[in-house]
Short mmCIF file of C-alpha atoms and ligand atoms in Angstrom, two decimals:
data_model
loop_
_atom_site.label_atom_id
_atom_site.label_comp_id
_atom_site.label_asym_id
_atom_site.label_seq_id
_atom_site.Cartn_x
_atom_site.Cartn_y
_atom_site.Cartn_z
CA MET K 9 -5.63 -5.84 12.33
CA ASP K 10 -8.30 -5.87 15.06
CA ARG K 11 -11.08 -3.37 14.82
CA LEU K 12 -9.93 -0.11 16.33
CA GLU K 13 -11.61 0.70 19.60
CA ASP K 14 -14.00 3.61 19.91
CA LEU K 15 -12.34 6.62 21.43
CA ASP K 16 -13.15 9.14 24.13
CA HIS K 17 -14.16 12.66 23.27
CA GLY K 18 -11.49 15.36 23.07
CA VAL K 19 -9.60 13.76 20.23
CA ASN K 20 -9.54 15.30 16.78
CA VAL K 21 -6.95 14.26 14.28
CA ALA K 22 -5.45 16.20 11.38
CA ILE K 23 -4.11 14.03 8.60
CA ILE K 24 -1.74 15.83 6.27
CA GLY K 25 -1.80 14.19 2.83
CA ALA K 26 -4.54 12.27 0.98
CA GLY K 27 -2.42 9.56 -0.59
CA TRP K 28 -3.16 5.92 0.16
CA ALA K 29 -1.38 6.18 3.54
CA GLY K 30 -3.32 9.24 4.65
CA MET K 31 -6.65 7.87 3.40
CA ALA K 32 -6.01 4.51 5.10
CA ALA K 33 -5.35 6.36 8.37
CA ALA K 34 -8.50 8.45 7.87
CA VAL K 35 -10.67 5.39 7.23
CA ALA K 36 -9.29 3.52 10.24
CA LEU K 37 -9.93 6.53 12.48
CA ALA K 38 -13.37 7.27 11.06
CA GLN K 39 -14.24 3.63 11.67
CA ALA K 40 -13.24 4.20 15.29
CA LYS K 41 -15.59 7.21 15.42
CA THR K 42 -12.69 9.63 15.76
CA PRO K 43 -13.09 13.14 14.33
CA VAL K 44 -10.68 13.41 11.46
CA THR K 45 -9.78 16.11 8.92
CA VAL K 46 -7.64 15.33 5.90
CA PHE K 47 -5.67 18.13 4.20
CA GLU K 48 -4.50 17.75 0.61
CA PRO K 49 -3.04 20.46 -1.65
CA ALA K 50 -4.10 18.79 -4.89
CA ARG K 51 -7.63 18.86 -6.28
CA HIS K 52 -7.59 15.08 -6.44
CA LEU K 53 -7.09 12.23 -3.99
CA GLY K 54 -4.56 9.42 -4.15
CA GLY K 55 -1.13 11.10 -4.24
CA ARG K 56 1.23 9.06 -6.37
CA ALA K 57 -1.49 6.45 -7.03
CA ARG K 58 -4.16 8.67 -8.53
CA THR K 59 -6.34 9.03 -11.57
CA VAL K 60 -5.40 11.49 -14.30
CA GLU K 61 -7.38 12.48 -17.37
CA ILE K 62 -5.62 11.93 -20.68
CA GLU K 63 -7.34 12.35 -24.05
CA GLY K 64 -10.70 12.23 -22.26
CA LEU K 65 -9.89 8.93 -20.56
CA ALA K 66 -9.58 8.35 -16.81
CA LEU K 67 -6.14 6.76 -16.57
CA ASP K 68 -3.62 6.15 -13.81
CA ASN K 69 -0.67 8.46 -13.28
CA GLY K 70 1.32 5.24 -13.54
CA GLN K 71 0.26 1.69 -14.25
CA HIS K 72 0.02 -0.10 -10.87
CA ILE K 73 -0.10 -3.76 -10.01
CA LEU K 74 -0.95 -5.37 -6.69
CA ILE K 75 -0.33 -8.91 -5.45
CA GLY K 76 -2.46 -11.24 -3.37
CA ALA K 77 -0.16 -10.71 -0.38
CA TYR K 78 -1.32 -7.08 -0.07
CA ARG K 79 -3.66 -8.08 2.75
CA GLU K 80 -4.12 -4.66 4.39
CA THR K 81 -4.83 -2.95 1.07
CA LEU K 82 -7.43 -5.56 0.18
CA ARG K 83 -8.96 -5.40 3.65
CA MET K 84 -9.19 -1.60 3.54
CA MET K 85 -10.70 -1.69 0.06
CA ARG K 86 -13.42 -4.00 1.40
CA THR K 87 -13.94 -1.72 4.41
CA VAL K 88 -14.82 1.20 2.15
CA GLY K 89 -17.01 -0.90 -0.12
CA ALA K 90 -14.53 -1.20 -3.02
CA ASP K 91 -14.86 -4.86 -3.90
CA PRO K 92 -11.41 -6.23 -4.90
CA ASP K 93 -13.04 -9.13 -6.75
CA ARG K 94 -14.80 -6.67 -9.05
CA LEU K 95 -12.16 -3.96 -9.29
CA LEU K 96 -9.06 -6.12 -9.69
CA LEU K 97 -8.31 -8.79 -12.25
CA ARG K 98 -6.89 -11.70 -10.26
CA ALA K 99 -4.54 -13.88 -12.29
CA PRO K 100 -2.24 -16.64 -11.08
CA LEU K 101 1.44 -15.70 -11.08
CA ALA K 102 2.58 -15.68 -14.70
CA ILE K 103 5.77 -14.17 -16.08
CA VAL K 104 5.89 -14.36 -19.84
CA TYR K 105 8.63 -13.11 -22.17
CA PRO K 106 7.22 -14.37 -25.47
CA GLY K 107 9.56 -16.82 -27.16
CA LYS K 108 12.12 -16.55 -24.37
CA PHE K 109 10.71 -17.45 -21.00
CA SER K 110 7.44 -18.39 -19.37
CA LEU K 111 6.59 -19.26 -15.82
CA ARG K 112 3.02 -19.95 -14.75
CA ALA K 113 1.96 -21.04 -11.31
CA PRO K 114 -0.74 -23.73 -11.41
CA ARG K 115 -3.58 -23.64 -8.89
CA LEU K 116 -1.88 -25.94 -6.39
CA PRO K 117 -1.38 -25.34 -2.68
CA ALA K 118 1.77 -23.36 -1.78
CA PRO K 119 4.63 -24.05 -2.11
CA LEU K 120 3.76 -26.79 -4.64
CA HIS K 121 2.51 -24.13 -7.04
CA LEU K 122 5.94 -22.53 -7.09
CA LEU K 123 7.74 -25.85 -7.36
CA ALA K 124 5.55 -26.85 -10.29
CA ALA K 125 5.99 -23.41 -11.88
CA LEU K 126 9.78 -23.61 -11.68
CA LEU K 127 9.90 -27.22 -12.87
CA SER K 128 7.75 -26.45 -15.90
CA ALA K 129 9.20 -22.99 -16.67
CA GLY K 130 9.90 -22.50 -20.37
CA GLY K 131 13.28 -21.02 -21.25
CA LEU K 132 15.20 -22.56 -18.32
CA GLY K 133 17.55 -25.51 -18.63
CA TRP K 134 17.17 -28.33 -16.12
CA GLY K 135 20.25 -27.14 -14.22
CA GLU K 136 18.73 -23.65 -13.93
CA ARG K 137 15.38 -25.01 -12.74
CA ILE K 138 17.04 -27.08 -10.03
CA ALA K 139 19.26 -24.13 -9.04
CA ALA K 140 16.20 -21.85 -8.76
CA ILE K 141 14.39 -24.43 -6.59
CA ARG K 142 17.52 -24.85 -4.43
CA PHE K 143 17.68 -21.07 -4.01
CA MET K 144 14.09 -20.89 -2.80
CA MET K 145 14.64 -23.85 -0.47
CA ALA K 146 17.82 -22.28 0.93
CA MET K 147 15.93 -19.02 1.61
CA ARG K 148 13.06 -20.91 3.16
CA GLY K 149 15.55 -22.85 5.32
CA ARG K 150 16.75 -19.56 6.78
CA ALA K 151 13.20 -18.18 7.16
CA TYR K 152 14.00 -15.57 4.49
CA ARG K 153 16.31 -13.73 6.92
CA LEU K 154 19.83 -12.61 6.08
CA ASP K 155 22.44 -12.05 8.78
CA ALA K 156 23.52 -8.92 6.93
CA ASP K 157 21.70 -7.17 4.12
CA MET K 158 23.35 -7.02 0.70
CA PRO K 159 22.39 -6.13 -2.88
CA VAL K 160 20.02 -8.58 -4.57
CA ALA K 161 22.58 -9.18 -7.33
CA GLU K 162 25.11 -10.33 -4.72
CA LEU K 163 22.63 -12.72 -3.14
CA LEU K 164 21.77 -14.14 -6.56
CA ALA K 165 25.46 -14.61 -7.39
CA LEU K 166 26.08 -16.36 -4.07
CA HIS K 167 23.34 -18.83 -4.96
CA ARG K 168 24.35 -19.31 -8.61
CA GLN K 169 21.27 -17.64 -10.03
CA GLY K 170 22.91 -16.20 -13.14
CA GLY K 171 21.60 -16.68 -16.68
CA ALA K 172 17.91 -17.01 -17.43
CA PRO K 173 16.64 -17.25 -13.80
CA ALA K 174 18.27 -13.92 -12.99
CA ARG K 175 17.35 -12.26 -16.28
CA TYR K 176 13.73 -13.33 -16.58
CA LEU K 177 12.67 -14.10 -13.05
CA TRP K 178 14.53 -12.65 -10.09
CA GLU K 179 15.75 -9.36 -11.59
CA PRO K 180 12.39 -8.41 -13.16
CA LEU K 181 10.62 -9.31 -9.91
CA CYS K 182 13.14 -7.19 -8.00
CA VAL K 183 12.93 -4.11 -10.19
CA SER K 184 9.14 -4.28 -10.42
CA ALA K 185 8.58 -4.80 -6.70
CA LEU K 186 11.36 -2.68 -5.22
CA ASN K 187 11.68 -0.20 -8.11
CA THR K 188 15.41 -0.55 -7.65
CA PRO K 189 17.81 -2.46 -9.91
CA ALA K 190 19.10 -5.78 -8.52
CA ALA K 191 22.63 -4.37 -8.40
CA SER K 192 21.62 -1.89 -5.69
CA ALA K 193 18.36 -3.28 -4.22
CA SER K 194 18.04 -4.61 -0.68
CA ALA K 195 18.14 -8.42 -0.69
CA GLN K 196 16.39 -8.51 2.69
CA VAL K 197 13.38 -6.53 1.46
CA PHE K 198 13.32 -8.69 -1.68
CA LEU K 199 13.28 -11.82 0.48
CA ASN K 200 10.46 -10.40 2.62
CA LEU K 201 8.39 -10.17 -0.55
CA LEU K 202 9.39 -13.64 -1.77
CA ARG K 203 8.40 -15.00 1.65
CA ASP K 204 4.93 -13.47 1.54
CA ALA K 205 4.23 -13.76 -2.18
CA LEU K 206 5.78 -17.10 -3.07
CA ASP K 207 5.84 -19.00 0.21
CA GLY K 208 2.56 -17.87 1.77
CA ALA K 209 -0.90 -19.03 0.73
CA ARG K 210 -1.10 -19.77 -3.00
CA ALA K 211 -3.38 -16.79 -3.61
CA ASN K 212 -0.70 -14.48 -2.18
CA SER K 213 1.31 -14.84 -5.37
CA ASP K 214 -1.61 -13.84 -7.62
CA PHE K 215 -1.20 -10.69 -9.66
CA LEU K 216 -4.04 -8.22 -9.10
CA VAL K 217 -4.27 -5.77 -11.96
CA PRO K 218 -6.66 -2.82 -11.62
CA ARG K 219 -9.75 -3.01 -13.83
CA ALA K 220 -10.86 0.45 -12.75
CA ASP K 221 -8.85 3.64 -12.44
CA LEU K 222 -6.81 4.00 -9.25
CA GLY K 223 -9.09 6.61 -7.72
CA LYS K 224 -11.99 4.16 -7.64
CA LEU K 225 -9.88 1.42 -6.08
CA PHE K 226 -9.49 3.16 -2.75
CA PRO K 227 -9.00 6.95 -2.43
CA GLN K 228 -12.46 8.00 -3.66
CA PRO K 229 -14.53 5.40 -1.77
CA ALA K 230 -12.28 6.04 1.25
CA ALA K 231 -13.14 9.75 1.17
CA ALA K 232 -16.86 8.93 0.87
CA PHE K 233 -16.54 6.54 3.83
CA VAL K 234 -14.77 9.16 5.96
CA GLN K 235 -17.32 11.86 5.08
CA ALA K 236 -20.23 9.52 5.77
CA LYS K 237 -18.81 9.01 9.28
CA GLY K 238 -18.63 12.77 9.85
CA GLY K 239 -14.98 13.30 8.88
CA SER K 240 -13.79 15.95 6.47
CA VAL K 241 -11.51 15.78 3.42
CA ARG K 242 -10.26 19.18 2.28
CA LEU K 243 -8.85 19.29 -1.23
CA GLY K 244 -6.85 22.30 -2.45
CA ALA K 245 -5.68 22.67 1.15
CA PRO K 246 -1.90 22.54 1.55
CA VAL K 247 -0.39 22.63 5.01
CA ARG K 248 2.69 24.82 5.01
CA THR K 249 3.61 24.93 8.67
CA LEU K 250 3.00 22.65 11.61
CA ASP K 251 3.47 23.70 15.20
CA LYS K 252 2.47 22.49 18.63
CA GLY K 253 1.12 24.82 21.30
CA ALA K 254 -0.23 24.23 24.79
CA ASP K 255 -3.69 23.45 23.46
CA GLY K 256 -2.75 21.23 20.54
CA PHE K 257 -1.30 21.23 17.06
CA VAL K 258 -1.65 24.34 14.91
CA LEU K 259 -1.65 24.13 11.12
CA ASP K 260 -0.61 27.23 9.20
CA LEU K 261 -1.35 29.45 12.21
CA GLY K 262 -5.03 28.65 11.72
CA ALA K 263 -7.61 28.92 14.48
CA GLU K 264 -8.32 25.18 14.61
CA ARG K 265 -6.50 22.96 17.10
CA TYR K 266 -5.86 19.27 16.68
CA SER K 267 -5.05 16.82 19.46
CA HIS K 268 -3.12 14.54 17.08
CA VAL K 269 -1.45 14.84 13.69
CA ILE K 270 -0.63 12.11 11.21
CA LEU K 271 1.87 13.43 8.71
CA ALA K 272 1.20 11.37 5.58
CA VAL K 273 3.13 13.24 2.90
CA GLY K 274 5.74 11.78 0.56
CA PRO K 275 9.27 11.44 1.96
CA HIS K 276 10.62 14.44 0.05
CA GLN K 277 7.75 16.57 1.40
CA VAL K 278 8.34 15.80 5.08
CA ASP K 279 11.17 18.16 5.94
CA PRO K 280 9.51 21.62 5.95
CA LEU K 281 6.68 20.32 8.11
CA LEU K 282 9.02 19.15 10.84
CA ASP K 283 11.36 22.12 11.06
CA ARG K 284 9.73 23.47 14.23
CA PHE K 285 10.41 20.25 16.17
CA ALA K 286 14.04 20.01 17.28
CA ALA K 287 13.45 16.50 18.59
CA LEU K 288 12.63 15.32 15.08
CA ALA K 289 16.02 16.20 13.56
CA PRO K 290 16.87 12.47 13.20
CA ILE K 291 13.77 11.94 11.02
CA ARG K 292 14.71 14.90 8.86
CA GLN K 293 18.19 13.44 8.47
CA SER K 294 16.93 9.99 7.52
CA VAL K 295 14.53 11.32 4.87
CA ALA K 296 17.25 13.62 3.54
CA ALA K 297 19.47 10.56 3.10
CA LEU K 298 16.94 8.71 0.92
CA ALA K 299 17.61 8.45 -2.80
CA TYR K 300 14.78 8.11 -5.32
CA GLU K 301 13.97 6.04 -8.37
CA PRO K 302 11.72 7.06 -11.27
CA ILE K 303 8.90 5.12 -12.93
CA TYR K 304 7.93 5.99 -16.49
CA THR K 305 4.57 4.94 -17.90
CA CYS K 306 3.93 5.47 -21.60
CA TYR K 307 0.37 5.15 -22.83
CA LEU K 308 0.06 4.32 -26.51
CA GLN K 309 -3.38 4.39 -28.10
CA TYR K 310 -3.62 2.15 -31.16
CA PRO K 311 -6.64 1.34 -33.28
CA GLN K 312 -9.16 -0.71 -31.30
CA GLU K 313 -8.28 -4.05 -32.88
CA VAL K 314 -4.69 -3.96 -31.56
CA SER K 315 -4.14 -6.21 -28.56
CA MET K 316 -1.44 -8.18 -26.79
CA PRO K 317 -1.62 -11.94 -26.29
CA GLN K 318 -2.00 -11.52 -22.53
CA PRO K 319 -2.85 -8.68 -20.12
CA MET K 320 0.77 -8.31 -18.98
CA THR K 321 3.81 -9.16 -21.13
CA GLY K 322 7.49 -8.97 -20.19
CA PHE K 323 9.94 -7.25 -22.55
CA ASP K 324 13.70 -7.28 -22.37
CA GLY K 325 16.63 -5.95 -24.33
CA GLY K 326 15.09 -2.51 -24.93
CA SER K 327 13.79 0.15 -22.60
CA VAL K 328 10.35 -1.36 -21.81
CA GLN K 329 9.97 -3.86 -18.99
CA TRP K 330 6.24 -4.64 -19.07
CA ILE K 331 3.39 -3.94 -21.46
CA PHE K 332 -0.13 -3.90 -20.01
CA ASP K 333 -3.01 -4.31 -22.42
CA ARG K 334 -5.63 -1.92 -21.04
CA GLY K 335 -8.14 -3.28 -23.53
CA ARG K 336 -8.00 -6.65 -21.80
CA LEU K 337 -7.91 -5.06 -18.36
CA ASN K 338 -10.08 -1.96 -18.32
CA GLY K 339 -12.14 -2.15 -21.47
CA ALA K 340 -10.05 0.49 -23.30
CA PRO K 341 -9.42 -1.36 -26.58
CA GLY K 342 -6.15 -0.62 -28.34
CA LEU K 343 -4.64 1.18 -25.34
CA LEU K 344 -1.29 -0.20 -24.18
CA ALA K 345 0.64 0.95 -21.11
CA ALA K 346 4.42 0.48 -21.22
CA VAL K 347 6.18 0.54 -17.86
CA ILE K 348 9.84 1.31 -17.18
CA SER K 349 10.80 1.04 -13.52
CA ALA K 350 13.93 2.47 -11.90
CA ARG K 351 16.68 4.63 -13.35
CA GLY K 352 18.22 4.11 -16.77
CA ALA K 353 19.18 5.54 -20.13
CA HIS K 354 15.51 6.20 -20.98
CA GLN K 355 15.67 9.22 -18.67
CA ASN K 356 17.93 10.99 -21.19
CA ALA K 357 15.41 10.71 -24.05
CA THR K 358 12.77 13.32 -24.81
CA GLN K 359 9.24 12.07 -24.21
CA GLY K 360 8.55 11.97 -27.96
CA ALA K 361 11.74 9.99 -28.64
CA LEU K 362 10.93 7.59 -25.82
CA ALA K 363 7.40 6.98 -27.10
CA SER K 364 8.81 6.34 -30.61
CA ALA K 365 11.38 3.89 -29.23
CA ILE K 366 8.65 2.07 -27.30
CA HIS K 367 6.47 1.89 -30.42
CA ALA K 368 9.45 0.39 -32.29
CA GLU K 369 9.90 -2.26 -29.57
CA LEU K 370 6.20 -3.10 -29.81
CA ALA K 371 6.27 -3.18 -33.60
CA ALA K 372 9.11 -5.73 -33.48
CA PHE K 373 6.82 -7.91 -31.37
CA LEU K 374 3.53 -7.24 -33.21
CA PRO K 375 4.40 -7.24 -36.95
CA GLY K 376 2.23 -4.85 -38.95
CA LEU K 377 1.47 -2.70 -35.91
CA PRO K 378 0.12 0.64 -37.20
CA PRO K 379 1.46 3.91 -35.73
CA PRO K 380 -0.20 4.97 -32.47
CA LEU K 381 -3.06 7.48 -32.64
CA TRP K 382 -1.59 9.27 -29.67
CA THR K 383 1.02 8.66 -26.99
CA ARG K 384 1.61 10.15 -23.56
CA VAL K 385 4.61 9.62 -21.30
CA ILE K 386 4.14 10.13 -17.57
CA ALA K 387 7.53 10.45 -15.89
CA GLU K 388 7.32 10.18 -12.10
CA LYS K 389 10.88 11.17 -11.24
CA ARG K 390 10.52 10.44 -7.54
CA ALA K 391 8.16 7.51 -7.85
CA THR K 392 9.59 5.72 -4.82
CA PHE K 393 12.62 5.83 -2.57
CA SER K 394 15.49 3.68 -3.76
CA CYS K 395 15.20 0.51 -1.69
CA ARG K 396 18.86 -0.16 -0.90
CA PRO K 397 20.42 -2.36 1.76
CA GLY K 398 20.40 -1.02 5.28
CA ILE K 399 18.61 2.30 4.74
CA ALA K 400 17.09 3.92 7.83
CA ARG K 401 13.30 4.26 7.57
CA PRO K 402 11.63 6.30 10.32
CA GLU K 403 9.14 4.68 12.68
CA ASN K 404 5.49 5.78 12.67
CA ARG K 405 5.70 6.96 16.26
CA THR K 406 7.83 10.09 16.64
CA ALA K 407 9.63 11.75 19.53
CA VAL K 408 6.87 14.39 19.62
CA GLU K 409 3.86 13.08 21.48
CA GLN K 410 0.73 12.66 19.38
CA LEU K 411 2.54 13.35 16.12
CA TYR K 412 2.84 10.29 13.89
CA LEU K 413 4.20 9.56 10.44
CA ALA K 414 2.53 7.52 7.73
CA GLY K 415 3.76 6.80 4.23
CA ASP K 416 5.38 4.16 2.11
CA TYR K 417 8.87 5.23 3.27
CA THR K 418 8.24 4.60 6.98
CA ALA K 419 9.62 1.51 8.74
CA SER K 420 8.27 -1.61 7.07
CA ASP K 421 9.60 -4.87 5.75
CA TYR K 422 8.08 -3.94 2.37
CA PRO K 423 9.44 -1.56 -0.25
CA ALA K 424 7.53 1.58 -1.28
CA THR K 425 4.21 0.11 -2.37
CA LEU K 426 0.51 0.66 -1.93
CA GLU K 427 0.66 -2.02 0.76
CA SER K 428 3.39 -0.33 2.79
CA ALA K 429 1.51 2.98 2.46
CA VAL K 430 -1.79 1.46 3.63
CA ARG K 431 -0.16 -0.51 6.46
CA SER K 432 1.59 2.62 7.70
CA GLY K 433 -1.67 4.56 7.71
CA VAL K 434 -3.50 1.87 9.64
CA LEU K 435 -0.61 1.61 12.09
CA ALA K 436 -0.52 5.37 12.65
CA ALA K 437 -4.29 5.30 13.31
CA ARG K 438 -3.78 2.49 15.78
CA LEU K 439 -1.10 4.51 17.59
CA VAL K 440 -3.54 7.42 17.88
CA CYS K 441 -6.09 5.06 19.39
CA GLN K 442 -3.57 3.63 21.86
CA ARG K 443 -2.65 7.02 23.21
C1 FAD H 501 4.31 5.55 -11.54
C2 FAD H 501 4.20 4.75 -10.29
C3 FAD H 501 3.94 3.38 -10.36
C4 FAD H 501 3.84 2.63 -9.19
N1 FAD H 501 3.55 1.32 -9.27
C5 FAD H 501 3.26 0.63 -8.15
C6 FAD H 501 2.78 -0.68 -8.23
O1 FAD H 501 2.64 -1.25 -9.31
N2 FAD H 501 2.45 -1.32 -7.06
C7 FAD H 501 2.58 -0.72 -5.85
O2 FAD H 501 2.22 -1.34 -4.85
N3 FAD H 501 3.06 0.54 -5.75
C8 FAD H 501 3.40 1.22 -6.85
N4 FAD H 501 3.85 2.50 -6.77
C9 FAD H 501 4.11 3.08 -5.44
C10 FAD H 501 2.83 3.62 -4.78
O3 FAD H 501 2.11 4.44 -5.68
C11 FAD H 501 3.25 4.44 -3.57
O4 FAD H 501 4.04 3.64 -2.74
C12 FAD H 501 2.07 4.95 -2.78
O5 FAD H 501 1.09 5.55 -3.60
C13 FAD H 501 2.57 5.97 -1.74
O6 FAD H 501 1.48 6.46 -1.01
P1 FAD H 501 1.70 7.49 0.18
O7 FAD H 501 0.37 7.82 0.70
O8 FAD H 501 2.72 6.95 1.12
O9 FAD H 501 2.39 8.78 -0.48
P2 FAD H 501 1.84 9.80 -1.59
O10 FAD H 501 1.04 9.07 -2.58
O11 FAD H 501 3.02 10.56 -2.06
O12 FAD H 501 0.85 10.77 -0.80
C14 FAD H 501 1.28 11.91 -0.13
C15 FAD H 501 0.20 12.97 -0.24
O13 FAD H 501 0.59 14.08 0.59
C16 FAD H 501 0.23 15.25 -0.09
N5 FAD H 501 1.02 16.39 0.44
C17 FAD H 501 2.28 16.69 0.15
N6 FAD H 501 2.64 17.82 0.80
C18 FAD H 501 1.55 18.23 1.50
C19 FAD H 501 1.29 19.32 2.36
N7 FAD H 501 2.23 20.26 2.63
N8 FAD H 501 0.07 19.44 2.92
C20 FAD H 501 -0.90 18.51 2.68
N9 FAD H 501 -0.68 17.42 1.88
C21 FAD H 501 0.53 17.30 1.29
C22 FAD H 501 0.56 14.93 -1.55
O14 FAD H 501 -0.09 15.83 -2.44
C23 FAD H 501 0.04 13.51 -1.66
O15 FAD H 501 -1.31 13.46 -2.04
C24 FAD H 501 4.01 3.26 -7.93
C25 FAD H 501 4.29 4.63 -7.85
C26 FAD H 501 4.37 5.36 -9.01
C27 FAD H 501 4.64 6.83 -8.92
#
């Protein structure tokens, strides 16, 4: 995005919510020398992508992964002085299910890297490799656009992607990226990601795994950036009501007036803040219609010598989808993070039972694995909206002048991700500047 233009006086913006969307909006506005105040009920920044303290360690409330195609997130990190090259481990696309499947993209220009990766993938027969290449070429031939959206599973079936390609490649990519199972996920949003990640520049397909806790990646340096430019970030400051009077927006009947508001709360938190705006009933209806998917992260601390063969390992057949070795990533030896995206039977287990089941899955893979020293399950029940075909996502501009939305659920060709959150925040800031 171009640098935002400096603004006239008379503008002061309230941003409600200090997640990645709200902080991206705040940074973009502060950069444009616009007075900005961020309100956040929690005592920490970052919303769903935040740091939590567990057993004296600064950990993430859920293991996150970025990809090279997250251009706005990477650009905004650089803007606030958070160097992605230092804070993120950049690794070429590699999907490894030990003993079952492996796909590694060599450092070749796109799309040769993908072609070579598919041709050399372990665990696929020749027929499956050719079918997977044909699928990508067919999608490329139609510019990754579908005439009508459909579930990912249906698209895969139409293109004969059953067997190992579906099980180890497309379905895991779908559930990790869209946090929605292939049977109900939007094929169009999935294709948007394939287009950018697999058919853009080679580096777009790189996995970027945080080396530092999530707070340090963006929210904390973003707040420092905003404050250094004269903006304000108020923690422990929930906004309960939002109204518009003749002289501007009023928050909680307070004395302050704001010329503009960017509402950057999660989708399930939007409704009460819009109930005084009759014109915004359609937004309230569209967020009410969203369904949600959970993400469970289980941290298991083993003795320091325990490690996985690679930073990120695929699991199938049990409840775990990916194991991240935090020792290899963040210098926390022996600490493994197990990730389970989307809904499933694991939601019926108690946290203790789930941690035990995950340990058993790990022990089957790492013979002689000692019991964990401690475990902690973080269950984010509404981690993201369920990214299904044809859902209505509200635009950032609303029917109320000078009131904008930001957040991962707003209109975007990406699913609920850090990138869609950051893009929405930057876009909302741009709309303020274009007033
Ligand atoms: C466990 C987990 C794992 C994930 N993994 C990945 C991943 O690997 N890669 C990826 O790209 N994305 C991932 N995501 C998704 C990503 O975290 C979200 O898409 C992103 O953080 C959403 O940011 P946001 O700013 O739109 O919303 P939020 O983070 O929800 O921020 C909204 C903020 O508004 C605040 N707020 C709410 N009500 C009020 C109020 N009344 N007044 C003031 N403030 C209020 C909230 O406290 C919160 O801080 C994951 C999410 C979870 C939960």
